[in-house]
Coordinates of C-alpha atoms and ligand atoms in Angstrom, one line a residue:
M1 CA 5.1 -109.8 144.2
H2 CA 4.2 -109.4 140.7
Q3 CA 3.4 -105.0 140.3
P4 CA 1.8 -104.3 137.1
E5 CA 3.8 -101.7 134.9
L6 CA 2.1 -98.2 135.2
G7 CA -0.5 -97.1 132.8
T8 CA -1.6 -100.8 132.2
T9 CA -4.6 -101.1 134.3
D10 CA -7.6 -101.5 133.2
A11 CA -9.6 -98.4 132.3
P12 CA -11.2 -96.6 135.5
E13 CA -15.1 -96.8 135.8
V14 CA -16.2 -93.2 135.6
G15 CA -19.7 -92.4 135.4
E16 CA -21.3 -89.6 133.0
L17 CA -20.7 -85.5 134.4
T18 CA -23.8 -84.9 136.4
P19 CA -23.0 -82.0 139.2
P20 CA -25.7 -80.9 141.1
T21 CA -27.5 -77.8 140.1
R22 CA -26.6 -75.3 142.9
T23 CA -28.0 -71.7 143.0
L24 CA -24.5 -69.7 143.7
M25 CA -24.6 -66.9 146.2
G26 CA -21.2 -67.0 147.1
P27 CA -18.2 -65.4 146.6
G28 CA -17.9 -67.0 143.1
P29 CA -18.3 -68.4 140.6
S30 CA -21.7 -67.1 140.3
D31 CA -24.8 -68.7 138.2
V32 CA -24.1 -68.7 134.5
H33 CA -26.6 -67.2 132.4
P34 CA -27.8 -69.8 130.1
R35 CA -26.6 -67.7 126.9
V36 CA -23.3 -67.7 127.8
L37 CA -23.4 -71.6 128.4
R38 CA -24.6 -72.1 125.0
A39 CA -22.0 -69.8 123.7
M40 CA -19.5 -72.1 125.2
S41 CA -21.2 -75.2 123.4
T42 CA -20.7 -73.5 119.7
P43 CA -17.8 -75.0 117.7
L44 CA -14.3 -73.9 117.8
V45 CA -12.5 -72.1 115.3
G46 CA -8.0 -71.7 115.4
H47 CA -7.1 -69.1 117.6
L48 CA -5.5 -67.4 114.7
D49 CA -9.0 -67.8 112.2
P50 CA -9.8 -64.7 110.7
S51 CA -13.2 -65.2 112.7
F52 CA -11.9 -65.1 115.7
I53 CA -9.6 -61.9 115.6
E54 CA -13.0 -60.4 115.0
I55 CA -14.2 -62.0 118.1
M56 CA -11.4 -60.8 119.8
D57 CA -12.1 -57.3 118.6
D58 CA -15.2 -57.6 119.9
T59 CA -14.4 -59.1 123.0
Q60 CA -11.8 -56.1 123.8
E61 CA -14.5 -53.4 122.4
L62 CA -17.3 -54.8 124.9
L63 CA -14.6 -54.9 128.0
R64 CA -13.6 -50.8 127.5
Y65 CA -17.4 -50.0 127.8
T66 CA -17.7 -52.2 131.0
F67 CA -14.3 -51.2 132.6
R68 CA -15.8 -47.5 131.6
T69 CA -12.3 -46.7 129.6
D70 CA -10.7 -46.3 126.0
N71 CA -7.6 -48.0 126.7
K72 CA -6.2 -49.3 123.9
W73 CA -4.6 -51.9 126.3
T74 CA -7.8 -53.7 127.5
I75 CA -7.6 -57.8 127.2
P76 CA -8.9 -61.1 128.8
V77 CA -5.8 -62.8 130.3
S78 CA -5.6 -66.2 129.7
G79 CA -6.4 -67.8 133.5
T80 CA -8.1 -67.0 136.4
G81 CA -8.4 -63.9 138.2
S82 CA -4.9 -64.2 139.6
A83 CA -3.5 -64.3 135.9
S84 CA -4.9 -60.8 135.5
M85 CA -3.8 -60.1 138.8
E86 CA -0.6 -61.4 138.3
A87 CA -0.3 -59.9 134.9
A88 CA -0.5 -56.1 135.9
I89 CA 1.7 -56.7 138.9
G90 CA 4.4 -58.9 137.8
N91 CA 4.4 -56.4 134.4
L92 CA 4.1 -52.8 136.2
V93 CA 6.5 -53.6 139.6
E94 CA 10.0 -53.6 138.5
P95 CA 12.9 -55.1 140.8
G96 CA 13.8 -52.2 143.6
E97 CA 10.6 -50.6 143.2
T98 CA 8.7 -49.7 146.7
V99 CA 4.7 -51.5 146.3
L100 CA 2.2 -50.0 148.6
V101 CA -0.4 -52.5 149.2
P102 CA -3.5 -52.2 152.0
T103 CA -3.6 -54.7 155.0
N104 CA -7.5 -54.6 155.1
G105 CA -8.4 -58.0 153.3
Y106 CA -7.1 -61.2 152.0
F107 CA -6.2 -60.1 148.8
G108 CA -4.4 -57.3 149.3
G109 CA -2.0 -59.8 151.0
R110 CA -2.2 -61.6 147.8
M111 CA -1.1 -58.3 146.2
A112 CA 1.7 -58.0 148.6
E113 CA 3.0 -62.0 147.9
M114 CA 2.8 -61.1 144.3
A115 CA 4.6 -57.8 144.4
R116 CA 7.1 -59.7 146.7
R117 CA 8.0 -62.2 143.8
A118 CA 8.4 -59.4 141.1
G119 CA 11.2 -58.2 143.0
G120 CA 9.2 -55.1 144.8
D121 CA 9.7 -54.0 148.6
V122 CA 6.0 -54.1 150.1
V123 CA 5.3 -51.4 152.4
E124 CA 1.8 -51.6 153.9
V125 CA -1.2 -48.7 154.5
D126 CA -2.9 -50.4 157.7
A127 CA -7.0 -50.7 158.1
P128 CA -8.8 -53.2 159.8
W129 CA -10.5 -56.1 158.0
G130 CA -14.0 -54.8 157.7
E131 CA -13.4 -51.3 156.6
P132 CA -11.5 -49.6 153.4
L133 CA -8.9 -47.4 153.4
D134 CA -8.4 -43.5 154.7
P135 CA -7.1 -41.3 152.1
V136 CA -4.9 -39.3 155.2
D137 CA -3.7 -43.0 156.1
V138 CA -2.6 -43.8 151.8
R139 CA -1.2 -40.2 151.9
A140 CA 0.9 -40.1 155.0
A141 CA 2.3 -44.0 153.6
F142 CA 3.1 -42.1 150.2
D143 CA 5.1 -39.2 152.1
E144 CA 6.8 -42.3 154.2
H145 CA 8.0 -44.5 151.9
Q146 CA 7.3 -42.8 148.3
P147 CA 6.5 -45.9 146.5
D148 CA 6.7 -46.7 142.6
V149 CA 3.3 -48.6 142.6
F150 CA 0.1 -48.5 144.3
G151 CA -2.1 -51.2 144.4
F152 CA -5.7 -51.3 146.3
V153 CA -8.8 -53.4 146.0
H154 CA -12.1 -51.6 145.4
A155 CA -14.1 -54.4 146.2
E156 CA -12.9 -56.6 149.0
T157 CA -14.6 -60.6 148.4
S158 CA -12.5 -61.3 152.0
T159 CA -14.6 -58.7 153.8
G160 CA -17.8 -56.9 151.3
V161 CA -16.2 -53.6 151.6
R162 CA -16.3 -51.1 148.5
Q163 CA -13.4 -49.1 148.5
P164 CA -15.0 -45.5 148.5
D165 CA -12.7 -42.4 147.6
V166 CA -11.1 -43.9 144.6
P167 CA -10.5 -40.7 142.8
E168 CA -8.7 -39.3 146.0
L169 CA -6.3 -42.3 145.9
T170 CA -5.5 -42.0 142.4
S171 CA -4.9 -38.5 142.9
I172 CA -2.6 -38.9 146.0
A173 CA -0.6 -41.6 144.2
H174 CA -0.1 -39.4 141.0
D175 CA 0.9 -36.5 143.0
H176 CA 3.4 -38.4 144.0
D177 CA 4.5 -40.3 140.2
A178 CA 3.2 -43.4 141.4
Y179 CA 1.3 -45.8 139.0
V180 CA -2.5 -47.4 140.4
I181 CA -3.3 -50.6 140.1
A182 CA -6.8 -51.6 141.4
D183 CA -8.3 -55.0 142.0
C184 CA -12.2 -54.9 140.1
V185 CA -12.2 -58.5 140.4
T186 CA -15.5 -58.3 142.5
S187 CA -17.1 -55.2 140.9
L188 CA -16.6 -54.9 137.4
G189 CA -20.0 -55.1 136.0
G190 CA -21.5 -55.0 139.3
V191 CA -20.8 -51.7 140.9
P192 CA -19.8 -48.4 139.8
L193 CA -16.6 -48.6 138.3
K194 CA -14.9 -45.9 136.3
V195 CA -11.6 -46.6 135.1
D196 CA -10.6 -43.4 133.0
E197 CA -13.1 -41.0 135.2
W198 CA -10.9 -42.1 138.5
D199 CA -7.4 -42.2 136.6
I200 CA -6.6 -45.9 137.3
D201 CA -3.3 -47.0 135.8
A202 CA -4.3 -50.6 135.8
A203 CA -7.1 -52.7 136.3
Y204 CA -8.2 -56.7 136.6
S205 CA -10.8 -58.5 137.2
G206 CA -12.4 -61.9 136.8
P207 CA -14.9 -63.3 135.0
Q208 CA -16.7 -65.6 137.3
K209 CA -18.5 -62.8 139.3
C210 CA -20.7 -60.1 138.3
L211 CA -20.0 -60.9 134.9
S212 CA -21.0 -64.5 135.8
C213 CA -18.8 -66.1 133.6
P214 CA -17.0 -69.4 134.0
P215 CA -13.4 -68.7 135.1
G216 CA -10.8 -68.9 132.4
A217 CA -10.4 -65.2 130.4
S218 CA -9.9 -62.6 133.3
P219 CA -10.2 -58.7 131.9
L220 CA -7.2 -56.7 132.4
T221 CA -6.7 -52.9 131.3
L222 CA -4.0 -50.8 131.2
N223 CA -3.5 -47.0 130.4
D224 CA -1.2 -45.9 128.3
R225 CA 1.2 -44.2 131.1
A226 CA 1.1 -47.7 132.3
M227 CA 1.8 -49.2 129.1
D228 CA 4.6 -47.3 128.5
K229 CA 6.2 -48.4 131.9
V230 CA 5.7 -51.8 130.8
L231 CA 7.4 -51.2 127.5
S232 CA 10.4 -49.6 128.6
R233 CA 11.2 -52.1 131.7
E234 CA 15.1 -52.8 132.2
E235 CA 14.5 -56.3 132.2
P236 CA 11.7 -58.2 131.1
T237 CA 9.2 -59.6 134.0
R238 CA 9.6 -62.9 135.4
S239 CA 6.4 -64.9 133.7
W240 CA 7.4 -65.2 129.9
Y241 CA 3.3 -65.9 130.0
L242 CA 2.1 -63.2 131.3
D243 CA 4.8 -60.7 129.9
L244 CA 2.9 -57.9 128.5
S245 CA 4.9 -57.0 126.1
L246 CA 5.0 -60.2 124.3
L247 CA 1.0 -60.6 124.8
E248 CA 0.9 -57.2 122.3
G249 CA 2.0 -59.5 119.6
Y250 CA -1.2 -61.7 119.6
W251 CA -4.2 -58.9 121.3
G252 CA -2.1 -55.7 119.3
E253 CA -2.2 -55.0 115.5
E254 CA 0.0 -57.7 114.4
R255 CA -2.4 -60.7 115.7
A256 CA 0.9 -63.0 116.2
Y257 CA 1.0 -66.6 118.2
H258 CA 2.2 -66.5 121.8
H259 CA 0.4 -69.0 123.4
T260 CA -3.1 -70.7 122.3
A261 CA -5.9 -68.8 123.4
P262 CA -9.2 -70.4 125.5
V263 CA -10.9 -70.3 122.8
T264 CA -14.1 -71.2 124.3
N265 CA -13.7 -68.8 127.3
V266 CA -13.5 -65.8 125.0
Y267 CA -16.5 -66.8 123.2
A268 CA -17.8 -66.9 127.4
L269 CA -16.9 -63.9 128.1
R270 CA -18.1 -62.3 124.8
E271 CA -21.5 -63.4 125.3
A272 CA -21.3 -62.3 129.2
L273 CA -20.6 -58.8 128.0
R274 CA -22.7 -58.8 125.3
L275 CA -25.2 -59.3 127.9
V276 CA -23.9 -56.1 129.6
A277 CA -24.0 -54.1 127.0
E278 CA -27.6 -55.2 126.3
E279 CA -28.6 -54.1 129.7
G280 CA -26.5 -51.0 130.2
I281 CA -23.6 -50.6 132.2
E282 CA -25.8 -48.1 135.0
S283 CA -29.0 -50.4 134.9
R284 CA -26.7 -53.3 135.5
W285 CA -25.4 -51.4 138.4
A286 CA -28.5 -50.2 139.6
R287 CA -30.0 -53.8 139.7
H288 CA -27.3 -55.3 141.5
R289 CA -27.6 -52.4 144.2
E290 CA -31.6 -52.9 143.9
T291 CA -31.5 -56.8 144.6
A292 CA -29.0 -56.9 147.0
G293 CA -30.6 -54.1 148.6
A294 CA -33.5 -56.3 149.2
L295 CA -31.1 -59.1 150.4
K296 CA -29.8 -56.9 153.0
A297 CA -33.3 -55.6 154.0
G298 CA -34.2 -59.0 154.5
I299 CA -31.1 -60.0 156.2
E300 CA -31.5 -57.1 158.7
A301 CA -35.1 -57.3 159.6
M302 CA -34.7 -60.8 160.4
G303 CA -32.1 -59.8 163.4
L304 CA -29.3 -60.4 161.9
E305 CA -26.3 -57.5 161.4
M306 CA -24.1 -56.5 158.3
N307 CA -20.6 -56.5 159.0
V308 CA -19.5 -53.8 157.1
A309 CA -20.9 -49.9 157.4
D310 CA -23.9 -48.8 154.7
E311 CA -21.2 -46.2 152.9
Y312 CA -18.9 -49.1 152.5
W313 CA -21.5 -51.8 151.7
L314 CA -20.8 -53.7 148.4
P315 CA -23.7 -54.9 147.3
S316 CA -22.1 -58.0 145.0
L317 CA -20.7 -59.3 148.3
N318 CA -22.6 -59.0 151.3
A319 CA -20.9 -60.0 155.2
V320 CA -23.2 -60.8 157.8
R321 CA -22.1 -61.9 161.1
V322 CA -23.0 -64.8 162.2
P323 CA -25.4 -64.6 164.8
D324 CA -25.2 -66.3 168.6
G325 CA -28.0 -69.0 169.3
D326 CA -30.3 -68.7 172.2
A327 CA -28.6 -69.8 175.1
G328 CA -28.6 -73.7 175.2
Q329 CA -30.1 -74.3 172.4
G330 CA -28.3 -74.1 169.1
P331 CA -26.0 -77.3 168.8
A332 CA -22.2 -76.8 169.8
S333 CA -19.8 -74.6 167.4
T334 CA -17.5 -77.1 165.8
G335 CA -15.5 -75.4 163.2
A336 CA -13.7 -72.1 163.5
S337 CA -16.9 -70.4 164.7
R338 CA -16.6 -68.5 167.9
H339 CA -20.2 -68.1 168.0
T340 CA -22.9 -70.8 169.5
V341 CA -24.2 -71.3 166.0
D342 CA -21.7 -73.2 163.9
D343 CA -21.2 -70.8 160.7
G344 CA -19.9 -74.2 159.0
A345 CA -23.1 -76.4 159.5
V346 CA -25.3 -74.0 158.5
I347 CA -23.4 -73.6 155.3
A348 CA -23.6 -77.2 154.8
D349 CA -27.3 -77.4 155.6
L350 CA -27.8 -74.6 153.1
L351 CA -26.0 -76.7 150.3
D352 CA -27.7 -79.9 151.6
G353 CA -31.1 -78.8 151.9
Y354 CA -31.5 -76.2 149.5
D355 CA -28.5 -76.8 146.7
L356 CA -27.8 -73.1 147.7
E357 CA -24.2 -72.0 148.1
I358 CA -22.9 -68.9 150.6
A359 CA -19.6 -69.2 152.1
S360 CA -17.7 -68.6 155.0
G361 CA -15.7 -65.8 156.4
L362 CA -11.7 -66.0 155.6
G363 CA -8.5 -64.7 157.5
D364 CA -9.3 -62.2 160.1
L365 CA -13.2 -63.1 159.5
A366 CA -13.2 -66.6 159.7
G367 CA -16.2 -67.9 161.9
D368 CA -17.5 -64.5 162.3
I369 CA -19.2 -63.8 158.8
F370 CA -21.2 -65.7 156.3
R371 CA -20.1 -64.2 152.8
I372 CA -23.4 -63.8 150.4
G373 CA -22.8 -63.0 146.9
C374 CA -24.8 -60.9 144.7
M375 CA -23.3 -60.9 141.3
G376 CA -24.8 -60.8 137.7
H377 CA -27.2 -63.5 136.8
S378 CA -27.3 -64.5 140.9
A379 CA -28.7 -60.8 141.5
R380 CA -32.2 -61.6 140.7
P381 CA -35.3 -61.6 142.9
A382 CA -35.9 -65.9 142.6
N383 CA -32.5 -66.5 144.2
V384 CA -33.0 -63.2 146.5
S385 CA -36.1 -64.4 148.1
L386 CA -34.7 -68.4 148.0
L387 CA -31.5 -67.0 149.9
V388 CA -33.8 -65.2 152.6
S389 CA -36.1 -67.9 153.4
A390 CA -33.5 -70.6 153.4
L391 CA -30.9 -68.8 155.6
G392 CA -33.6 -67.4 157.6
Q393 CA -35.2 -71.3 158.8
T394 CA -31.7 -73.1 158.8
L395 CA -30.4 -70.4 161.4
A396 CA -33.6 -71.2 162.8
E397 CA -32.8 -74.8 163.3
H398 CA -29.7 -73.8 164.6
G399 CA -31.0 -71.9 167.6
A400 CA -30.8 -68.4 166.2
G401 CA -33.1 -66.0 167.7
V402 CA -34.2 -64.6 163.8
D403 CA -37.7 -63.3 162.8
V404 CA -37.9 -65.6 159.4
G405 CA -41.1 -63.9 158.6
A406 CA -39.9 -60.4 159.0
G407 CA -37.2 -61.0 156.8
V408 CA -39.1 -62.7 153.6
E409 CA -41.3 -59.7 154.1
A410 CA -38.8 -56.9 153.9
T411 CA -37.2 -58.3 151.1
A412 CA -40.4 -59.4 149.0
S413 CA -41.4 -55.5 149.8
R414 CA -38.3 -54.5 148.2
L415 CA -38.5 -56.6 144.9
Ligands
PLP1 N1 -8.9 -60.4 144.1 C1 -10.3 -60.5 144.5 C2 -11.1 -59.6 144.8 C3 -10.9 -62.1 144.4 O1 -11.9 -62.6 145.1 C4 -10.4 -63.1 143.5 C5 -11.2 -64.1 143.8 O2 -12.2 -64.4 144.0 C6 -9.0 -62.7 143.0 C7 -8.7 -61.7 143.1 C8 -8.6 -63.8 142.3 O3 -9.2 -64.7 141.5 P1 -9.2 -65.8 141.2 O4 -9.7 -66.6 142.3 O5 -10.2 -66.4 140.1 O6 -7.8 -66.6 140.3

């Protein structure tokens, strides 16, 4: 039988790009600010163009402001949050070193995986999913294992836990001469984060959460102590692309070619960070707390429960327990849910009926929680009001005993 040669088939008929207009209240990406979208449609310049060098300088300065740091070594890494994460871990961990990571969420697990691939020996400090690390346990793990590098997740997107006591954790690590890497993907620009004051050696983030920028250029900052370690490594880091000693040539004084920067993503990040500076970082933290506070008040008033104690509540990611339905009323659970209300079906109905995105739990919390983001440009009254009424209505349709009116009222009274 005659087989057409590869590449000789007719041009596929693919329609114009028309994604639905969603309200993004999941774990990210969040709604992108229109100014950021406009910045992305401005003409490209070369990645070594003198005008782009200025744009790079602006972006670095704005990143320093947002991270609350004077670190010279503050850059957007080309790629998603996992790229800035791997840049931090891959450069700071040397083969044979001991790396202490947390077990209390999905992203601590990813840290462990990256540390192993960097040649590190991974040891763990335990806490259940849904709780933060206890400094007492961290100190005990340091005394037992004497790690060289300690990674923790400041805002665990999988559980909605905000790690408190950060200065205490960093001081334990420094008492043991270790380096501290903080995952700030879901905290940067949304909840208080003070890299210098808290003495964090390296912090990384992503643009698509509280900065409300599309993924593609991901914030990273290292202090001099961390950068000295990176620059005096015995063997180069295993990734050429993420080797900070090479990237220094592009983002440092020299501005020489390493790889082609994602110009449009840098434009976007610069504009997103300009919005942070215009609002003021402290006001932005307050807006997240207040808007997510209204969301939380509505959730609780309708009879749902948050999965995390108030002390560790993370305004940018709200973990809400999947309720059980009134006996016999709700449709049978079909997904990972152990509850009579099927979380997957509720999430699908919100998307179909309201163009509203939220997400289910991951790992140990799969089927048990909804994850509701309140990040950046998504952290605004219109979104929160829609979320509370749409979630309440949909849960009621699925047989949950919720008081939708009380929820809507509680949210409205806080906005
Ligand atoms: N760390 C945390 C806490 C995250 O929430 C995410 C993404 O959701 C990442 C790391 C990885 O970022 P990305 O998915 O952009 O690669």
